[in-house]
Coordinates of C-alpha atoms in Angstrom, one line a residue:
Chain A
M1 CA 0.0 0.2 -0.2
T2 CA 2.5 2.7 0.9
G3 CA 4.3 1.6 -2.8
F4 CA 1.2 2.3 -4.3
A5 CA 1.0 5.7 -2.4
Q6 CA 4.4 6.7 -3.5
N7 CA 3.2 5.8 -7.2
T8 CA 0.5 7.7 -7.1
F9 CA 2.2 10.4 -5.6
N10 CA 5.3 11.0 -7.9
G11 CA 2.2 10.5 -10.3
L12 CA 0.8 13.5 -9.4
V13 CA 3.5 15.3 -9.4
S14 CA 4.2 14.7 -13.0
G15 CA 1.0 15.1 -14.1
A16 CA 1.5 18.5 -12.7
F17 CA 3.9 19.4 -14.8
Y18 CA 2.0 18.4 -18.1
A19 CA -0.9 20.2 -16.4
L20 CA 0.9 23.6 -16.4
L21 CA 2.3 22.7 -20.1
A22 CA -1.2 22.1 -21.0
L23 CA -2.7 25.6 -19.3
G24 CA -0.6 26.9 -21.1
L25 CA -1.2 25.2 -24.2
A26 CA -4.3 25.9 -23.7
V27 CA -5.1 29.0 -23.2
I28 CA -2.9 30.2 -25.9
F29 CA -4.6 27.9 -28.9
G30 CA -8.2 29.0 -27.2
M31 CA -6.9 33.0 -28.0
L32 CA -4.9 32.8 -30.4
R33 CA -5.7 29.4 -32.4
V34 CA -2.1 28.4 -32.5
V35 CA -1.0 25.8 -31.6
N36 CA 3.0 26.0 -29.4
F37 CA 5.4 24.0 -30.7
A38 CA 8.2 26.0 -28.9
H39 CA 5.8 24.8 -25.6
G40 CA 8.3 21.8 -24.4
A41 CA 11.5 24.4 -25.7
F42 CA 10.5 27.6 -23.0
Y43 CA 10.1 24.9 -20.5
M44 CA 13.1 24.2 -21.6
L45 CA 14.4 27.6 -21.7
G46 CA 12.9 28.3 -18.1
A47 CA 15.1 25.1 -16.3
F48 CA 18.7 26.6 -18.8
G49 CA 17.7 29.8 -17.0
A50 CA 17.0 29.1 -13.9
Y51 CA 20.8 27.3 -13.9
V52 CA 22.6 29.7 -15.4
L53 CA 20.7 32.3 -13.5
L54 CA 22.3 30.7 -10.4
T55 CA 25.7 29.2 -11.5
E56 CA 27.0 32.6 -13.5
A57 CA 25.1 34.7 -11.2
G58 CA 24.5 33.3 -7.8
V59 CA 20.6 34.0 -8.5
P60 CA 18.9 31.6 -5.8
F61 CA 15.7 29.4 -7.1
W62 CA 13.3 31.3 -5.7
A63 CA 14.6 34.8 -7.2
A64 CA 14.8 32.5 -10.4
L65 CA 10.9 31.3 -10.4
V66 CA 9.7 34.9 -10.8
I67 CA 12.9 36.4 -12.9
M68 CA 12.3 33.3 -15.3
P69 CA 8.6 33.0 -16.1
V70 CA 8.4 37.4 -16.5
G71 CA 11.6 37.1 -18.5
L72 CA 10.3 34.1 -21.0
G73 CA 6.6 35.9 -20.6
L74 CA 7.5 39.3 -22.2
L75 CA 9.8 37.9 -24.6
G76 CA 7.1 35.4 -25.8
M77 CA 4.8 39.1 -26.3
A78 CA 7.8 40.6 -28.0
L79 CA 8.0 36.9 -30.5
E80 CA 3.7 37.0 -30.7
R81 CA 4.1 40.7 -31.9
A82 CA 7.0 40.1 -34.7
V83 CA 6.4 37.0 -36.2
I84 CA 3.5 35.1 -34.8
H85 CA 1.0 38.0 -35.1
R86 CA 1.7 38.0 -39.2
L87 CA 0.2 34.6 -39.9
T88 CA -2.6 34.9 -37.5
K89 CA -5.5 35.0 -41.0
L90 CA -3.7 31.5 -42.0
D91 CA -5.0 28.1 -41.3
P92 CA -2.9 27.7 -37.8
L93 CA -0.9 24.6 -39.1
Y94 CA 1.7 27.6 -40.4
N95 CA 1.6 28.8 -37.2
F96 CA 2.7 25.0 -35.8
L97 CA 5.3 24.9 -38.4
L98 CA 6.6 28.5 -37.9
T99 CA 6.7 27.0 -33.6
F100 CA 8.4 24.0 -34.4
G101 CA 11.2 26.0 -36.6
L102 CA 11.8 28.0 -33.0
T103 CA 11.7 24.7 -31.4
L104 CA 15.3 23.7 -33.1
I105 CA 16.3 27.5 -32.9
L106 CA 16.0 27.8 -29.7
Q107 CA 17.7 24.3 -28.5
D108 CA 20.7 24.2 -31.0
L109 CA 21.4 27.8 -29.3
V110 CA 21.6 26.8 -26.0
K111 CA 23.3 23.6 -27.3
L112 CA 25.9 25.8 -29.3
R113 CA 26.5 27.5 -26.1
Y114 CA 26.3 24.3 -23.1
G115 CA 26.9 21.2 -24.7
V116 CA 24.4 18.3 -24.6
Q117 CA 25.4 16.9 -21.1
S118 CA 22.7 17.4 -18.4
S119 CA 23.7 20.1 -16.0
P120 CA 22.9 19.3 -12.1
Y121 CA 20.7 22.2 -10.0
A122 CA 20.7 21.7 -6.3
T123 CA 17.3 21.9 -4.5
P124 CA 16.8 24.6 -2.3
S125 CA 17.7 24.1 1.0
L126 CA 14.5 25.4 2.4
L127 CA 12.9 22.6 0.4
S128 CA 15.2 19.8 1.2
G129 CA 14.2 16.4 3.1
S130 CA 11.0 15.1 3.1
V131 CA 7.6 15.9 5.0
D132 CA 6.4 13.2 7.5
F133 CA 2.6 12.4 6.4
G134 CA 2.0 9.8 9.2
L135 CA 2.4 6.4 7.1
F136 CA 4.7 7.7 4.3
D137 CA 6.6 10.0 3.9
F138 CA 7.0 12.2 0.6
P139 CA 10.7 14.8 -0.7
T140 CA 9.6 18.0 0.5
Y141 CA 10.6 19.3 -3.0
R142 CA 7.6 17.2 -4.5
V143 CA 5.1 18.6 -1.8
F144 CA 6.0 21.6 -3.0
I145 CA 5.6 21.7 -6.5
L146 CA 2.7 20.0 -6.5
G147 CA 0.8 22.8 -4.0
F148 CA 2.1 25.2 -5.6
T149 CA 0.6 23.9 -9.2
V150 CA -2.3 22.7 -7.3
L151 CA -2.8 26.2 -6.3
L152 CA -2.2 28.3 -9.1
C153 CA -4.1 26.1 -11.1
V154 CA -6.9 27.0 -9.1
A155 CA -6.2 30.9 -8.8
V156 CA -6.1 30.6 -12.8
W157 CA -9.2 28.5 -12.8
W158 CA -10.7 31.7 -10.6
A159 CA -9.4 34.7 -12.8
L160 CA -10.9 32.8 -15.5
T161 CA -14.1 32.4 -14.4
R162 CA -14.7 35.8 -11.6
T163 CA -12.3 38.6 -13.8
R164 CA -12.8 40.2 -16.6
I165 CA -10.2 39.5 -18.1
G166 CA -11.1 35.7 -17.5
M167 CA -14.2 36.5 -19.0
V168 CA -12.6 38.0 -23.0
V169 CA -9.9 35.0 -22.4
R170 CA -13.4 32.7 -22.4
A171 CA -15.8 34.5 -24.0
A172 CA -12.9 34.6 -27.4
T173 CA -12.1 31.2 -26.9
E174 CA -15.4 30.4 -27.7
R175 CA -16.6 32.7 -30.3
P176 CA -14.1 35.6 -31.3
D177 CA -16.4 36.6 -33.9
L178 CA -19.1 37.5 -31.2
T179 CA -17.1 38.9 -28.7
R180 CA -15.9 41.6 -31.1
A181 CA -19.2 41.7 -31.9
F182 CA -19.9 43.3 -28.1
G183 CA -17.1 46.2 -28.5
I184 CA -14.3 44.3 -26.8
D185 CA -11.0 44.4 -28.3
V186 CA -10.5 40.6 -28.7
G187 CA -7.1 42.2 -30.5
R188 CA -5.5 43.7 -27.5
W189 CA -5.9 40.6 -25.5
V190 CA -3.8 38.2 -27.8
T191 CA 0.1 39.3 -26.9
P192 CA -0.5 38.9 -22.9
V193 CA -2.2 36.0 -22.6
F194 CA 0.2 34.2 -25.4
G195 CA 2.9 35.7 -22.7
F196 CA 1.3 34.2 -20.1
G197 CA 1.2 30.6 -21.6
I198 CA 4.8 31.2 -21.6
G199 CA 5.5 32.0 -19.1
L200 CA 3.9 29.3 -17.7
A201 CA 6.1 26.8 -19.8
G202 CA 8.8 28.8 -18.1
L203 CA 7.4 28.5 -14.6
A204 CA 7.4 24.6 -15.2
G205 CA 11.3 24.3 -16.3
V206 CA 12.0 26.3 -13.3
L207 CA 10.7 23.6 -11.4
A208 CA 11.8 20.6 -13.0
A209 CA 15.1 22.4 -12.6
P210 CA 16.1 20.6 -8.8
M211 CA 14.2 17.3 -9.9
R212 CA 14.7 16.8 -13.3
A213 CA 18.0 16.9 -15.5
V214 CA 18.8 20.4 -17.1
N215 CA 19.6 20.1 -20.6
P216 CA 18.9 21.2 -24.2
L217 CA 16.7 18.2 -25.3
M218 CA 14.8 18.1 -22.0
G219 CA 11.4 19.9 -24.0
A220 CA 11.6 18.2 -26.5
D221 CA 9.9 14.8 -26.2
L222 CA 7.7 16.6 -22.8
I223 CA 6.2 18.6 -25.4
I224 CA 4.6 15.4 -27.5
V225 CA 3.8 13.4 -24.7
V226 CA 2.3 17.0 -23.7
F227 CA 0.4 16.8 -27.2
A228 CA -1.0 13.9 -26.0
V229 CA -2.6 14.5 -22.7
V230 CA -4.3 17.9 -24.7
V231 CA -5.6 15.6 -27.3
I232 CA -7.4 13.7 -24.7
G233 CA -8.4 16.1 -22.4
G234 CA -9.9 18.2 -25.6
L235 CA -7.6 21.2 -26.3
G236 CA -10.3 23.5 -27.0
S237 CA -11.1 22.9 -23.0
I238 CA -9.1 24.5 -20.1
F239 CA -10.3 22.6 -17.9
G240 CA -10.1 19.3 -19.4
S241 CA -6.7 20.4 -20.2
V242 CA -5.3 20.6 -16.5
A243 CA -7.5 17.4 -15.2
A244 CA -5.8 15.4 -18.3
G245 CA -2.2 16.4 -17.4
F246 CA -2.5 14.9 -13.9
G247 CA -4.5 12.1 -15.0
I248 CA -1.9 11.2 -17.3
G249 CA 0.5 11.7 -15.1
L250 CA -0.7 9.1 -12.5
V251 CA -1.7 6.4 -16.0
Q252 CA 1.7 6.8 -16.0
A253 CA 3.3 6.1 -13.3
W254 CA 0.8 3.2 -12.4
G255 CA 2.2 1.7 -16.0
E256 CA 5.3 2.0 -15.0
S257 CA 5.4 0.0 -11.6
Y258 CA 2.3 -1.8 -12.2
L259 CA 3.9 -2.7 -16.2
S260 CA 7.1 -2.8 -15.9
N261 CA 7.5 -6.6 -17.0
F262 CA 6.2 -5.3 -20.2
P263 CA 8.4 -2.3 -20.9
I264 CA 6.6 -1.1 -24.3
V265 CA 3.4 -1.1 -22.7
S266 CA 3.8 1.3 -20.0
Q267 CA 6.5 3.5 -22.0
T268 CA 3.9 4.4 -24.7
I269 CA 1.0 3.6 -22.3
V270 CA -0.5 7.9 -22.9
F271 CA -0.1 7.4 -26.8
I272 CA -2.2 3.5 -25.6
V273 CA -5.3 6.0 -23.7
M274 CA -5.0 8.4 -26.4
A275 CA -5.9 5.8 -29.3
G276 CA -8.5 5.1 -26.5
V277 CA -9.9 8.0 -26.2
L278 CA -9.7 8.8 -29.7
L279 CA -11.9 5.5 -30.7
W280 CA -14.0 7.1 -28.2
R281 CA -14.6 10.5 -27.7
P282 CA -12.8 11.7 -30.8
A283 CA -12.7 15.7 -29.3
G284 CA -11.3 14.3 -26.6
L285 CA -12.5 13.9 -22.6
F286 CA -13.8 17.6 -21.7
G287 CA -13.5 18.9 -25.8
R288 CA -16.6 19.9 -27.6
E289 CA -17.2 18.3 -31.1
E290 CA -16.2 20.7 -33.6
A291 CA -18.0 22.0 -36.4
P292 CA -18.2 19.0 -39.2
A293 CA -15.7 19.2 -41.0
Chain B
M1 CA -12.6 25.3 -36.5
T2 CA -14.1 27.6 -38.4
S3 CA -13.9 26.8 -42.6
T4 CA -13.1 30.6 -43.3
V5 CA -9.7 29.9 -42.5
D6 CA -6.9 29.0 -45.2
T7 CA -6.4 25.7 -45.8
P8 CA -2.1 25.6 -45.5
A9 CA -2.9 24.7 -50.1
D10 CA -4.5 28.2 -50.0
A11 CA -1.0 29.8 -50.5
S12 CA -0.5 27.9 -53.7
R13 CA -3.9 27.8 -54.7
S14 CA -4.6 31.7 -54.0
T15 CA -4.7 33.9 -57.2
P16 CA -3.5 32.0 -60.4
P17 CA -4.2 28.0 -59.5
S18 CA -2.1 25.8 -57.9
G19 CA 2.0 25.1 -58.9
L20 CA 1.2 21.9 -60.1
L21 CA -1.7 23.5 -62.2
A22 CA 0.0 26.0 -63.5
V23 CA 2.3 24.0 -64.8
A24 CA -0.5 21.6 -65.8
Q25 CA -1.8 23.9 -67.7
A26 CA 1.2 25.1 -69.8
P27 CA 1.3 24.0 -73.1
G28 CA 2.7 20.1 -74.0
W29 CA 6.2 20.7 -74.7
V30 CA 7.4 23.0 -71.7
R31 CA 6.4 20.3 -69.7
Y32 CA 7.9 17.3 -71.9
A33 CA 10.7 19.3 -72.0
L34 CA 10.4 20.1 -68.0
L35 CA 9.9 16.3 -67.7
A36 CA 13.4 15.6 -69.7
V37 CA 15.4 18.3 -67.1
G38 CA 14.5 16.7 -64.4
L39 CA 15.1 13.3 -65.7
A40 CA 18.4 14.4 -67.5
I41 CA 19.9 16.1 -63.4
A42 CA 18.6 12.2 -62.4
A43 CA 20.9 10.9 -64.1
W44 CA 23.8 13.4 -63.6
L45 CA 23.2 14.0 -59.9
P46 CA 25.8 11.8 -58.4
N47 CA 28.4 12.9 -61.2
G48 CA 28.0 16.4 -59.5
L49 CA 27.4 15.6 -55.3
Y50 CA 28.7 12.8 -53.4
P51 CA 27.2 9.5 -54.4
A52 CA 26.3 9.3 -51.0
V53 CA 25.0 12.7 -50.9
A54 CA 22.4 11.3 -54.2
V55 CA 21.5 9.2 -52.8
D56 CA 20.2 10.3 -49.9
I57 CA 18.5 12.6 -51.3
L58 CA 16.1 10.1 -53.9
C59 CA 15.1 8.7 -50.8
W60 CA 13.8 12.0 -49.4
A61 CA 12.9 13.0 -52.6
L62 CA 10.0 9.7 -51.7
F63 CA 9.3 10.8 -48.1
A64 CA 8.7 14.5 -49.3
V65 CA 6.6 13.3 -52.0
A66 CA 4.9 11.0 -49.5
V67 CA 4.5 14.0 -47.2
D68 CA 3.0 16.5 -50.1
L69 CA 0.1 14.2 -51.4
L70 CA -1.4 14.0 -47.3
L71 CA -0.6 17.5 -47.1
G72 CA -0.8 19.7 -50.7
F73 CA -4.1 17.7 -52.1
T74 CA -5.6 16.0 -49.0
G75 CA -4.7 19.1 -47.1
L76 CA -4.4 16.7 -43.4
M77 CA -0.7 17.7 -42.9
S78 CA 0.9 14.3 -40.7
F79 CA 3.7 15.2 -38.0
G80 CA 4.8 11.5 -37.5
H81 CA 5.8 10.3 -41.3
A82 CA 8.9 9.4 -39.4
A83 CA 6.9 6.2 -38.4
F84 CA 6.3 4.6 -41.4
W85 CA 9.9 6.0 -43.3
G86 CA 11.3 4.1 -39.4
T87 CA 9.6 0.9 -39.3
S88 CA 10.4 0.3 -42.7
A89 CA 14.0 0.7 -42.6
Y90 CA 13.6 -1.2 -39.1
V91 CA 11.8 -3.9 -41.7
T92 CA 14.0 -3.5 -44.6
G93 CA 17.2 -4.0 -42.4
L94 CA 15.6 -7.2 -41.0
V95 CA 14.8 -8.5 -43.9
A96 CA 17.9 -8.2 -45.9
I97 CA 19.7 -9.2 -42.8
H98 CA 17.9 -12.1 -41.5
V99 CA 15.9 -13.0 -44.8
G100 CA 18.9 -12.2 -47.1
L101 CA 16.3 -11.1 -49.4
P102 CA 17.2 -9.3 -52.8
F103 CA 17.5 -5.2 -51.8
P104 CA 14.2 -4.3 -54.0
L105 CA 12.4 -6.7 -52.2
A106 CA 13.2 -6.6 -48.5
V107 CA 12.8 -3.0 -49.8
L108 CA 9.3 -3.9 -50.6
A109 CA 8.8 -5.3 -47.5
G110 CA 9.3 -2.7 -45.9
A111 CA 7.4 0.1 -47.1
L112 CA 4.1 -2.8 -46.8
A113 CA 5.0 -3.1 -43.0
A114 CA 5.0 0.4 -43.2
A115 CA 1.6 1.2 -45.0
V116 CA -0.2 -1.9 -42.6
L117 CA 1.0 0.3 -40.1
A118 CA -1.0 3.3 -41.5
V119 CA -4.2 1.5 -41.4
P120 CA -4.1 1.8 -37.5
I121 CA -2.9 5.1 -36.8
G122 CA -4.3 6.5 -40.0
Y123 CA -7.8 5.4 -39.1
L124 CA -7.6 6.9 -35.4
A125 CA -6.1 10.5 -36.8
V126 CA -8.2 10.8 -40.2
K127 CA -11.1 11.1 -36.6
R128 CA -9.1 14.5 -36.3
T129 CA -8.8 17.5 -38.9
G130 CA -6.3 20.1 -39.2
I131 CA -4.2 21.1 -36.2
Y132 CA -5.3 18.0 -34.7
F133 CA -4.2 15.6 -37.6
A134 CA -1.4 17.2 -37.1
M135 CA -0.3 16.3 -33.1
V136 CA -2.2 13.0 -33.3
T137 CA 0.2 11.3 -35.6
L138 CA 3.4 13.3 -33.5
A139 CA 2.3 11.3 -30.7
F140 CA 1.8 7.7 -32.8
A141 CA 4.9 8.6 -34.0
Q142 CA 6.8 9.4 -31.0
M143 CA 4.8 5.7 -29.4
V144 CA 6.6 3.8 -32.4
Y145 CA 10.0 5.0 -31.6
Y146 CA 9.4 4.3 -27.9
V147 CA 8.3 0.6 -29.2
A148 CA 11.7 0.9 -31.6
N149 CA 13.8 1.8 -28.3
E150 CA 12.0 -0.8 -26.3
W151 CA 12.0 -3.4 -28.3
R152 CA 16.0 -4.4 -28.2
S153 CA 15.8 -8.2 -28.6
V154 CA 14.4 -6.7 -32.4
T155 CA 15.7 -3.2 -33.0
Q156 CA 19.0 -3.1 -30.6
G157 CA 18.1 -0.5 -29.6
E158 CA 20.2 2.5 -29.1
N159 CA 23.1 0.4 -31.3
G160 CA 20.7 0.3 -34.2
L161 CA 20.5 -2.1 -36.6
Q162 CA 24.2 -3.1 -38.0
G163 CA 25.4 -4.2 -41.2
V164 CA 22.6 -4.3 -43.4
P165 CA 23.3 -6.0 -47.4
R166 CA 22.8 -4.1 -50.3
E167 CA 22.3 -7.6 -52.0
L168 CA 21.1 -8.0 -55.8
F169 CA 22.4 -10.9 -57.2
G170 CA 25.7 -11.1 -56.7
V171 CA 26.0 -8.2 -58.1
D172 CA 27.7 -5.7 -55.8
L173 CA 26.6 -2.4 -55.2
T174 CA 28.5 -1.5 -52.2
D175 CA 29.7 1.8 -54.5
D176 CA 27.1 4.0 -53.4
Y177 CA 27.3 5.2 -56.9
F178 CA 26.2 2.1 -58.9
F179 CA 23.8 2.0 -55.9
Y180 CA 22.3 5.5 -56.6
Y181 CA 21.5 4.1 -60.6
A182 CA 20.3 0.9 -58.7
I183 CA 17.8 2.9 -57.0
L184 CA 17.5 5.4 -59.0
P185 CA 14.0 3.2 -61.5
I186 CA 12.3 2.8 -58.1
V187 CA 12.3 6.3 -57.1
L188 CA 11.3 7.0 -60.2
L189 CA 8.3 4.9 -59.5
G190 CA 7.6 5.4 -57.1
L191 CA 7.5 9.7 -58.3
A192 CA 5.4 8.7 -61.1
A193 CA 2.8 6.4 -58.5
A194 CA 2.0 9.8 -56.7
W195 CA 2.2 11.9 -59.7
R196 CA -0.7 9.3 -60.9
I197 CA -2.7 9.0 -57.4
V198 CA -2.8 13.1 -57.6
H199 CA -3.9 12.9 -61.7
S200 CA -6.5 10.5 -61.3
P201 CA -10.2 11.2 -60.6
F202 CA -9.2 9.2 -57.2
G203 CA -6.8 12.4 -56.8
R204 CA -9.8 14.7 -57.5
V205 CA -11.5 13.8 -54.9
L206 CA -9.1 14.7 -52.6
V207 CA -8.4 17.8 -53.7
G208 CA -12.3 17.9 -53.3
I209 CA -11.9 16.9 -50.1
R210 CA -9.1 19.6 -48.9
D211 CA -10.6 22.2 -50.7
N212 CA -14.2 21.6 -49.2
P213 CA -14.9 18.3 -46.9
A214 CA -18.5 19.6 -46.6
R215 CA -19.6 19.4 -50.0
A216 CA -17.3 15.7 -50.9
R217 CA -19.6 14.9 -48.0
A218 CA -22.9 16.1 -49.1
L219 CA -21.9 14.9 -52.9
G220 CA -21.6 10.6 -51.5
Y221 CA -18.1 10.9 -50.9
P222 CA -16.7 8.5 -47.9
V223 CA -14.5 11.6 -46.8
H224 CA -12.5 9.4 -44.2
R225 CA -11.9 6.1 -45.9
Y226 CA -10.4 8.7 -48.8
K227 CA -8.4 10.1 -46.7
L228 CA -7.4 7.4 -44.6
T229 CA -6.6 5.5 -48.5
A230 CA -4.4 8.7 -49.1
F231 CA -2.4 8.2 -45.6
V232 CA -1.9 3.9 -46.5
L233 CA -0.9 5.0 -49.5
S234 CA 1.6 8.3 -48.7
G235 CA 2.7 5.5 -45.5
F236 CA 3.3 2.9 -48.6
I237 CA 5.6 6.1 -50.6
A238 CA 7.3 7.1 -47.4
G239 CA 8.4 3.7 -47.0
L240 CA 9.7 3.3 -49.9
G241 CA 12.3 5.7 -49.2
G242 CA 13.1 5.3 -46.0
G243 CA 13.5 1.3 -47.1
L244 CA 16.3 2.5 -49.4
F245 CA 18.0 4.9 -46.6
A246 CA 18.4 1.7 -45.3
V247 CA 20.4 0.2 -48.0
G248 CA 21.4 2.9 -48.8
H249 CA 23.5 3.5 -45.3
R250 CA 23.4 -0.1 -44.5
F251 CA 22.9 0.6 -40.8
V252 CA 19.5 1.9 -39.0
S253 CA 19.1 4.0 -36.1
L254 CA 16.8 5.5 -33.9
D255 CA 17.0 8.0 -35.4
V256 CA 14.6 7.1 -38.4
L257 CA 11.8 7.4 -36.1
H258 CA 12.8 10.4 -34.2
W259 CA 10.7 12.9 -34.5
T260 CA 12.5 15.6 -36.0
T261 CA 12.6 13.5 -38.4
S262 CA 9.1 13.5 -39.5
G263 CA 9.1 17.6 -38.9
K264 CA 11.9 17.4 -41.5
A265 CA 9.7 16.5 -43.4
V266 CA 7.5 18.6 -43.7
I267 CA 10.2 21.5 -44.1
V268 CA 11.3 19.6 -46.9
V269 CA 7.9 20.0 -48.1
V270 CA 7.2 23.2 -47.5
L271 CA 10.5 25.2 -48.5
G272 CA 9.6 23.1 -51.9
G273 CA 6.1 23.9 -52.7
I274 CA 3.7 22.9 -50.7
G275 CA 1.2 20.7 -52.9
T276 CA 3.2 20.7 -56.4
L277 CA 4.1 17.3 -56.1
W278 CA 7.7 18.3 -57.7
G279 CA 8.5 21.0 -55.3
G280 CA 9.2 18.2 -52.6
V281 CA 11.9 16.9 -54.7
L282 CA 13.4 19.8 -55.2
G283 CA 13.2 20.9 -51.2
A284 CA 15.1 17.4 -50.8
G285 CA 18.2 18.2 -52.8
I286 CA 18.6 21.6 -51.3
V287 CA 18.6 20.5 -47.5
V288 CA 19.7 17.4 -48.5
R289 CA 22.7 18.8 -49.9
L290 CA 22.7 22.1 -46.7
E291 CA 23.0 19.6 -44.3
D292 CA 26.0 17.3 -45.6
W293 CA 27.4 20.9 -46.4
L294 CA 26.9 21.7 -42.9
S295 CA 28.0 19.2 -41.3
F296 CA 31.8 18.6 -43.1
S297 CA 31.6 22.2 -42.6
G298 CA 32.1 21.2 -39.1
F299 CA 29.3 23.1 -37.7
E300 CA 27.1 21.6 -35.1
A301 CA 24.0 23.4 -34.5
I302 CA 22.4 22.4 -38.0
G303 CA 19.2 22.6 -36.6
L304 CA 19.9 26.8 -36.1
V305 CA 20.0 26.6 -40.2
T306 CA 16.8 24.4 -40.7
G307 CA 14.9 26.0 -38.6
G308 CA 15.4 29.2 -39.4
I309 CA 15.2 28.7 -43.1
F310 CA 11.7 27.2 -41.9
V311 CA 10.9 30.3 -39.9
L312 CA 11.7 32.7 -42.8
V313 CA 9.4 30.2 -45.0
V314 CA 6.6 29.9 -42.9
V315 CA 6.5 33.8 -42.8
L316 CA 8.1 35.7 -46.2
F317 CA 7.4 32.8 -48.4
R318 CA 4.2 30.5 -47.8
R319 CA 4.3 29.3 -51.4
G320 CA 8.1 28.0 -51.9
I321 CA 10.6 27.4 -54.0
W322 CA 8.4 25.7 -57.2
G323 CA 5.7 27.4 -56.0
S324 CA 6.3 30.6 -56.7
V325 CA 8.1 29.8 -60.0
A326 CA 4.7 28.3 -61.2
A327 CA 3.2 31.4 -60.2
L328 CA 5.5 33.1 -61.8
A329 CA 5.2 31.4 -64.9
H330 CA 1.3 31.5 -64.7
R331 CA 1.6 35.4 -64.0
L332 CA 3.9 35.4 -67.8
A333 CA 1.7 33.4 -69.3
A334 CA -1.6 35.5 -68.9
R335 CA 0.0 38.7 -69.5
R336 CA 1.2 36.9 -72.6
R337 CA -2.8 35.9 -73.8

C-alpha cells in the first residue's frame, strides 16, 4: 500500500508538469488558435535560465522562480508581436510549423553554448529533506511542486471565471466573432495571453530544474506527451487540459510500476490511452465536437 | 475550426491556381521539356555530388512526395511520417539481414509494413482534422519510436541495426555510385505512382475533400475512407524511401523514427512548395545537400539553420520555391495571352 501511495504521489507530481504545460497551451490555443510547438523549448529555457542564473550570477531558486517566467513571458510577447501575429489570418498549421522551426533554433542555441550534457541544479535548502505524513513520507520538494501547481491552477481558474480578463479570454475562446460584436477588443488581449502561456511553461521549467536533468533536449520529448495530453483532454477545454495532465501523470506512474515487465506497454501507455480516447470521444474527454469538417 | 481559415494549400492555390495546375496547363512541349530536364539531372546527379548524398536525396524525395500527397492534396498535415519511413527502414534492414532477400524485395517488404502500420494510425488520425491531425500523428509516431527503443531484442535499441546488406543477385553494389543507379528506377517508379495518384479521379476527390469536406460528403463521397486510403498510400511511398535509406546507409538507427525526422520531411515540402509534388523533390535536394555541407564544415547546430529556413519560409515565402516559380510562370503566360 505504501508503494501504491508512492506511485500515486509521483504520478501527481509529474502530472503537475503536464498540467502546467497543457494549461499554457490551452489558453494560447483558445485566444490565438496557435498550437505552440515551442512550448517545450520554453520549458527547457526556464530550467536552463534558472541554472545559468544560479551558476553564473548566484541568483537563488526563489528569485529564478519569478525572473524566468516574467522574462520568458516578455520574450513570448515580443515573439507574438514580431512573427506569430503575421500568421493569424492563415491556417493554424502555419503557426505550428513556425513554432516547430523556433524549437529547433532555441534548442540549438542552447546546445551551442552549453553542450548537450545534463547540468545539476541543487534543491533549495528550504525544500530539501522530506515531509512526514504519518504513514508515508514524501520528498519536500515534490510536495512543494504539487501544492504550488494546484494553487496556481486554482488561481488561474479563479481568474478565468471571476475576472473581467478571464471572461474576455473565455468568450474569445468560444466565439471570437460574437465577442468582437459586443465591442470587446479581442486583439488587445492576444499578446498578453500568449506571454502568460509562455510564462507558465517557463515556470514549469524552473520547477523542473532541481528535479530533472537540465539539458537542451529536456522539453523536446515532454512536449509530445503534452500534445497527447491535450488531445485526450480536449484542446478547446482549459479544465480538460489540466485534468488530463494530472490523469496522465497518474496513469503513467502506475503503468511504469505495475507493468514494468512490459516496458513497451508502460512506455507508450499515454499514446495507448490517446488511441482509446480517439475511438471513444474523438474531440477529447472534455472537448466539444468541432463543426463537422 | 471554422471553414473561413485558409487551408495550407491556399498559399499555393490563391491567385493563380496551384503550381501543379500551372504546370499542367502549360503547353505540352513545356511539360516534356521540364520532365526531360528533371530526368537529365537525376541521371547526372552522382557525378556532381558525393554519390552517398545523391542517394539520400533520392530517398528524401520519395519521403517528401509522400508527405505532400497528404499535406498538399488532401489537406492533412502529418507530423508523424517518420513512423512509416522508420518502420520501413527497420523492417527492410531486418529482412535484408535475416532473410537475405535482394534489396528491392527487402525494401518492398519494408514499404508494405509501413502501409500496414498506416492503417490503424490513419484510422484513428483521420477522426481529427487540421492541427489535431498533426498532433495525433506526431503522438503515434512517438509511440512507434518508444516501441523501437524498448524492443531491443529486435531493433538493438540505441546500437541500431548494423550491416544491412546491399545484395542484388550477386552484383556488387557497395559503391554508392552504382547503388544510386540501382535505386533510381525504384524512386522514379514511386514518383510516377504519386503523380498518377494525384491525377487520377481518386486524386481529384482528395483535392475536393481538401477544398471543401462538407461538399465532398454531401456529394456522397466517404470522406474518412478517402483520407485513410490517401494516408496508407502515403505511408507506403514514405516507406519505399525509408527502406532505400536503410540499405543506402547499411545501418538503421533510432533517428529514423525521431520526431525531428517527421519535422524535416515537412520542412522539405514547405520549402519546395506545398501541393506541387515536384517541389518536394527540389526541397529534398536542397535540404539534404545543405545538411551535408554544414556537417562537413564542422558546424554543429544544423537545427539552427534548418529551423531558421523554416521560420523564414513560413513567414515570408509560403508558396515555396516550386510554387513561386510556377505562379510567376503562370502570371507571365497570362500576360502574353
